[in-house]
GROMACS .gro file of C-alpha atoms in nm:
model
   78
    1UNK     CA    1   4.815   5.618   8.629
    2UNK     CA    2   5.206   5.509   8.680
    3UNK     CA    3   5.285   5.943   8.621
    4UNK     CA    4   5.023   6.061   8.798
    5UNK     CA    5   5.066   5.866   9.082
    6UNK     CA    6   5.403   5.964   9.050
    7UNK     CA    7   5.441   6.288   9.047
    8UNK     CA    8   5.199   6.378   9.258
    9UNK     CA    9   5.456   6.201   9.529
   10UNK     CA   10   5.728   6.428   9.373
   11UNK     CA   11   5.434   6.781   9.446
   12UNK     CA   12   5.406   6.580   9.807
   13UNK     CA   13   5.749   6.631   9.903
   14UNK     CA   14   5.791   6.927   9.739
   15UNK     CA   15   5.538   7.114   9.954
   16UNK     CA   16   5.612   6.918  10.285
   17UNK     CA   17   6.000   7.058  10.190
   18UNK     CA   18   5.931   7.299  10.144
   19UNK     CA   19   5.698   7.432  10.417
   20UNK     CA   20   5.899   7.279  10.641
   21UNK     CA   21   6.213   7.505  10.574
   22UNK     CA   22   6.027   7.808  10.596
   23UNK     CA   23   5.851   7.705  10.981
   24UNK     CA   24   6.232   7.694  11.015
   25UNK     CA   25   6.351   7.962  10.862
   26UNK     CA   26   6.004   8.167  11.066
   27UNK     CA   27   6.152   7.978  11.424
   28UNK     CA   28   6.506   8.110  11.338
   29UNK     CA   29   6.371   8.502  11.245
   30UNK     CA   30   6.219   8.459  11.640
   31UNK     CA   31   6.537   8.291  11.821
   32UNK     CA   32   6.836   8.118  11.759
   33UNK     CA   33   6.724   7.885  12.128
   34UNK     CA   34   6.334   7.845  11.920
   35UNK     CA   35   6.565   7.769  11.553
   36UNK     CA   36   6.724   7.532  11.724
   37UNK     CA   37   6.523   7.408  11.885
   38UNK     CA   38   6.235   7.293  11.575
   39UNK     CA   39   6.554   7.141  11.394
   40UNK     CA   40   6.646   6.906  11.671
   41UNK     CA   41   6.366   6.874  11.846
   42UNK     CA   42   6.064   6.763  11.641
   43UNK     CA   43   5.810   6.860  11.849
   44UNK     CA   44   5.914   7.222  11.922
   45UNK     CA   45   5.761   7.289  11.527
   46UNK     CA   46   5.357   7.226  11.667
   47UNK     CA   47   5.455   7.515  11.983
   48UNK     CA   48   5.616   7.690  11.770
   49UNK     CA   49   5.316   7.694  11.518
   50UNK     CA   50   5.115   7.747  11.852
   51UNK     CA   51   5.270   8.047  11.928
   52UNK     CA   52   5.293   8.196  11.667
   53UNK     CA   53   4.998   8.132  11.480
   54UNK     CA   54   4.971   8.421  11.224
   55UNK     CA   55   5.315   8.375  11.123
   56UNK     CA   56   5.329   8.015  11.063
   57UNK     CA   57   4.970   7.885  10.989
   58UNK     CA   58   5.037   7.953  10.602
   59UNK     CA   59   5.446   7.721  10.625
   60UNK     CA   60   5.216   7.514  10.827
   61UNK     CA   61   4.953   7.431  10.570
   62UNK     CA   62   5.181   7.442  10.303
   63UNK     CA   63   5.311   7.132  10.445
   64UNK     CA   64   4.978   7.002  10.539
   65UNK     CA   65   4.900   7.036  10.195
   66UNK     CA   66   5.230   6.771  10.126
   67UNK     CA   67   5.052   6.524  10.390
   68UNK     CA   68   4.748   6.560  10.210
   69UNK     CA   69   4.892   6.493   9.831
   70UNK     CA   70   5.114   6.210   9.965
   71UNK     CA   71   4.758   6.058  10.105
   72UNK     CA   72   4.662   6.111   9.751
   73UNK     CA   73   4.904   5.932   9.639
   74UNK     CA   74   4.968   5.646   9.831
   75UNK     CA   75   4.586   5.615   9.728
   76UNK     CA   76   4.560   5.572   9.377
   77UNK     CA   77   4.896   5.400   9.368
   78UNK     CA   78   4.735   5.083   9.574
   0.00000   0.00000   0.00000
């Protein structure tokens, strides 16, 4: 059971990092200001995702999958 928990937590971290980097890359593609705001000020990421939903929904859902995997991993760990 510990191996499954460790793999789930590892997958959670990877998914969250991939989604985060993808959103930052999209923000920098939009403009340097958006990129810096998303990179430095975390709530700007939510604003960016909301304003650019069509482009940012896939990385957003990848991040959400990472959060869900982390939650499941914590539940399995006890």
